[in-house]
Short mmCIF file of C-alpha atoms in Angstrom, two decimals:
data_model
loop_
_atom_site.label_atom_id
_atom_site.label_comp_id
_atom_site.label_asym_id
_atom_site.label_seq_id
_atom_site.Cartn_x
_atom_site.Cartn_y
_atom_site.Cartn_z
CA UNK A 1 27.89 -66.09 22.38
CA UNK A 2 27.40 -63.18 20.13
CA UNK A 3 23.65 -63.85 19.91
CA UNK A 4 23.38 -63.97 23.68
CA UNK A 5 25.16 -60.71 24.03
CA UNK A 6 22.90 -59.09 21.57
CA UNK A 7 19.83 -60.34 23.34
CA UNK A 8 21.29 -59.09 26.64
CA UNK A 9 21.90 -55.71 25.11
CA UNK A 10 18.37 -55.56 23.84
CA UNK A 11 16.96 -56.54 27.21
CA UNK A 12 19.09 -53.88 28.96
CA UNK A 13 18.05 -51.28 26.41
CA UNK A 14 14.34 -52.17 26.81
CA UNK A 15 14.80 -51.98 30.57
CA UNK A 16 16.29 -48.49 30.29
CA UNK A 17 13.61 -47.36 27.93
CA UNK A 18 10.78 -48.78 30.00
CA UNK A 19 10.08 -45.61 32.05
CA UNK A 20 9.95 -43.55 28.82
CA UNK A 21 7.48 -46.03 27.30
CA UNK A 22 5.29 -45.95 30.33
CA UNK A 23 5.40 -42.16 30.38
CA UNK A 24 4.51 -42.00 26.68
CA UNK A 25 1.56 -44.43 27.16
CA UNK A 26 0.33 -42.39 30.11
CA UNK A 27 0.52 -39.18 28.15
CA UNK A 28 -1.29 -40.81 25.16
CA UNK A 29 -4.03 -42.08 27.48
CA UNK A 30 -4.37 -38.65 29.13
CA UNK A 31 -4.58 -36.90 25.76
CA UNK A 32 -7.24 -39.34 24.57
CA UNK A 33 -9.23 -38.86 27.78
CA UNK A 34 -9.04 -35.14 27.43
CA UNK A 35 -10.22 -35.43 23.84
CA UNK A 36 -13.12 -37.56 24.81
CA UNK A 37 -14.09 -35.10 27.65
CA UNK A 38 -13.84 -32.22 25.09
CA UNK A 39 -16.16 -34.04 22.64
CA UNK A 40 -18.66 -34.79 25.41
CA UNK A 41 -18.67 -31.19 26.57
CA UNK A 42 -19.07 -30.01 22.95
CA UNK A 43 -22.04 -32.24 22.45
CA UNK A 44 -23.72 -31.16 25.68
CA UNK A 45 -23.17 -27.50 24.87
CA UNK A 46 -24.47 -28.02 21.29
CA UNK A 47 -27.56 -29.77 22.63
CA UNK A 48 -28.17 -27.01 25.25
CA UNK A 49 -27.61 -24.15 22.85
CA UNK A 50 -29.65 -25.81 20.13
CA UNK A 51 -32.61 -26.23 22.51
CA UNK A 52 -32.31 -22.60 23.71
CA UNK A 53 -32.08 -21.33 20.11
CA UNK A 54 -35.15 -23.39 19.03
CA UNK A 55 -37.02 -22.04 22.07
CA UNK A 56 -36.14 -18.46 21.11
CA UNK A 57 -37.19 -19.09 17.53
CA UNK A 58 -40.55 -20.45 18.64
CA UNK A 59 -41.03 -17.50 20.96
CA UNK A 60 -40.23 -15.12 17.99
CA UNK A 61 -42.70 -16.90 15.77
CA UNK A 62 -45.40 -16.76 18.42
CA UNK A 63 -44.70 -13.00 19.04
CA UNK A 64 -44.91 -12.43 15.23
CA UNK A 65 -48.27 -14.19 15.01
CA UNK A 66 -49.60 -12.24 17.99
CA UNK A 67 -48.52 -8.93 16.52
CA UNK A 68 -49.84 -9.82 13.11
CA UNK A 69 -53.23 -10.94 14.45
CA UNK A 70 -53.87 -8.34 17.12
CA UNK A 71 -51.98 -5.26 15.79
CA UNK A 72 -51.22 -5.37 12.06
CA UNK A 73 -54.50 -6.67 10.78
CA UNK A 74 -56.69 -4.29 12.84
CA UNK A 75 -54.47 -1.39 11.89
CA UNK A 76 -54.64 -2.36 8.26
CA UNK A 77 -58.44 -2.73 8.46
CA UNK A 78 -58.86 0.68 10.15
CA UNK A 79 -56.65 2.50 7.64
CA UNK A 80 -58.26 0.88 4.53
CA UNK A 81 -60.41 3.96 3.75
CA UNK A 82 -57.46 6.29 4.17
CA UNK A 83 -55.28 4.11 1.91
CA UNK A 84 -58.06 3.93 -0.63
CA UNK A 85 -58.60 7.66 -0.63
CA UNK A 86 -54.79 8.28 -0.90
CA UNK A 87 -54.38 5.85 -3.80
CA UNK A 88 -57.47 7.06 -5.64
CA UNK A 89 -57.26 10.94 -5.18
CA UNK A 90 -53.98 12.03 -3.44
CA UNK A 91 -51.24 9.80 -4.91
CA UNK A 92 -50.82 11.58 -8.22
CA UNK A 93 -51.20 15.20 -7.05
CA UNK A 94 -48.74 14.57 -4.17
CA UNK A 95 -46.29 12.92 -6.66
CA UNK A 96 -46.53 15.96 -9.00
CA UNK A 97 -46.15 18.35 -6.04
CA UNK A 98 -43.04 16.47 -4.82
CA UNK A 99 -41.64 16.49 -8.34
CA UNK A 100 -42.08 20.25 -8.74
CA UNK A 101 -40.79 20.95 -5.21
CA UNK A 102 -37.69 18.91 -6.06
CA UNK A 103 -37.18 20.89 -9.28
CA UNK A 104 -37.61 24.22 -7.39
CA UNK A 105 -35.13 23.12 -4.75
CA UNK A 106 -32.70 22.04 -7.38
CA UNK A 107 -32.98 25.37 -9.29
CA UNK A 108 -32.95 27.75 -6.29
CA UNK A 109 -30.85 25.95 -3.75
CA UNK A 110 -28.77 23.00 -5.04
CA UNK A 111 -27.37 24.53 -8.19
CA UNK A 112 -26.55 27.91 -6.62
CA UNK A 113 -24.99 26.03 -3.65
CA UNK A 114 -22.82 23.90 -5.96
CA UNK A 115 -21.73 27.03 -7.89
CA UNK A 116 -20.79 28.78 -4.62
CA UNK A 117 -18.97 25.77 -3.35
CA UNK A 118 -17.10 25.46 -6.61
CA UNK A 119 -16.11 29.12 -6.61
CA UNK A 120 -14.98 28.83 -2.95
CA UNK A 121 -12.91 25.78 -3.78
CA UNK A 122 -11.33 27.57 -6.80
CA UNK A 123 -10.51 30.57 -4.61
CA UNK A 124 -8.98 28.46 -1.84
CA UNK A 125 -7.02 26.55 -4.53
CA UNK A 126 -5.80 29.78 -5.93
CA UNK A 127 -4.70 30.98 -2.53
CA UNK A 128 -2.66 27.79 -2.15
CA UNK A 129 -1.37 27.47 -5.66
CA UNK A 130 -0.35 31.18 -6.14
CA UNK A 131 2.50 31.16 -3.57
CA UNK A 132 3.67 27.78 -4.87
CA UNK A 133 3.79 29.12 -8.39
CA UNK A 134 5.63 32.29 -7.37
CA UNK A 135 8.17 30.27 -5.36
CA UNK A 136 8.71 27.84 -8.36
CA UNK A 137 9.14 30.76 -10.70
CA UNK A 138 11.65 32.44 -8.38
CA UNK A 139 13.62 29.24 -8.09
CA UNK A 140 13.55 28.70 -11.82
CA UNK A 141 14.74 32.33 -12.52
CA UNK A 142 17.46 32.12 -9.86
CA UNK A 143 18.72 28.83 -11.27
CA UNK A 144 18.81 30.17 -14.79
CA UNK A 145 20.71 33.32 -13.73
CA UNK A 146 23.29 31.37 -11.86
CA UNK A 147 23.61 28.93 -14.64
CA UNK A 148 24.10 31.75 -17.15
CA UNK A 149 26.64 33.49 -14.85
CA UNK A 150 28.70 30.28 -14.59
CA UNK A 151 28.65 29.69 -18.36
CA UNK A 152 32.21 31.16 -19.00
CA UNK A 153 33.76 29.13 -16.20
CA UNK A 154 32.16 25.99 -17.55
CA UNK A 155 33.40 26.85 -21.07
CA UNK A 156 37.00 27.20 -19.80
CA UNK A 157 36.77 23.94 -17.87
CA UNK A 158 35.47 22.14 -20.92
CA UNK A 159 38.21 23.61 -23.08
CA UNK A 160 40.92 22.62 -20.58
CA UNK A 161 39.49 19.17 -20.18
CA UNK A 162 39.19 18.80 -23.94
CA UNK A 163 42.84 19.87 -24.37
CA UNK A 164 44.07 17.45 -21.71
CA UNK A 165 41.96 14.68 -23.16
CA UNK A 166 43.51 15.34 -26.66
CA UNK A 167 46.98 15.30 -25.24
CA UNK A 168 46.41 12.06 -23.37
CA UNK A 169 44.89 10.56 -26.52
CA UNK A 170 47.86 11.67 -28.59
CA UNK A 171 50.34 10.25 -26.02
CA UNK A 172 48.40 7.02 -25.91
CA UNK A 173 48.37 6.77 -29.72
CA UNK A 174 52.09 7.43 -29.89
CA UNK A 175 52.79 4.91 -27.23
CA UNK A 176 51.12 2.18 -29.22
CA UNK A 177 51.80 3.22 -32.86
CA UNK A 178 55.24 4.93 -32.69
CA UNK A 179 57.89 3.00 -34.57
CA UNK A 180 60.95 1.80 -32.72
CA UNK A 181 64.20 3.51 -33.73
CA UNK A 182 66.96 1.49 -35.49
CA UNK A 183 69.46 -0.28 -33.36
CA UNK A 184 72.51 1.68 -34.85
CA UNK A 185 71.04 5.10 -33.93
CA UNK A 186 72.60 7.04 -31.12
CA UNK A 187 70.21 8.74 -28.61
CA UNK A 188 71.35 11.92 -26.98
CA UNK A 189 71.10 12.06 -23.19
CA UNK A 190 68.12 13.93 -21.73
CA UNK A 191 68.95 17.51 -20.67
CA UNK A 192 67.23 20.14 -18.71
CA UNK A 193 64.29 21.86 -20.42
CA UNK A 194 64.44 25.63 -20.90
CA UNK A 195 62.21 27.61 -18.56
CA UNK A 196 59.04 29.02 -20.10
CA UNK A 197 56.98 31.80 -18.70
CA UNK A 198 53.35 30.84 -18.25
CA UNK A 199 50.88 33.10 -19.95
CA UNK A 200 47.18 33.20 -19.18
CA UNK A 201 44.93 34.37 -21.92
CA UNK A 202 41.57 35.73 -20.99
CA UNK A 203 38.68 35.07 -23.39
#
């Protein structure tokens, strides 16, 4: 009986899950079909682009051969005497002339121009740095004067704090180290303290 119920439950569960299985199989088949279509399109495009690229490459090689045969070689043949004359008689004098011209340009234009630019940069830097230095000096002097003017007040505060700290330290020491009075001793009751006038001493 139990085995039959389990089989019946499995059959009902399979029947309920059948639409989802069919939908999943349809989606898988659709995805595979789209993948196959994408691969086919990729192959076709690769073949088409490869053929076009090879055609352009052949056209470029043909154009290169044509230019080399009908333009570069005749131009090279025509300019052979000029190149020979330049390499035999004009190359060294022109190189020396270019070298000396470069030296003259360096001496009369580049070095003075660098010096002028350096001086201009120093002048502009001085115009910018001078107000900053003056402001920093004024702030430094003002801070020093105010610090020096407040020195007596700081001295009094330090002295008061030091006195209070010493009092608290003494009280704390007595609280921990004072001996207890004997049991037979009689302690007088606390009375009012006498009034003391406060005196301020200026230093």
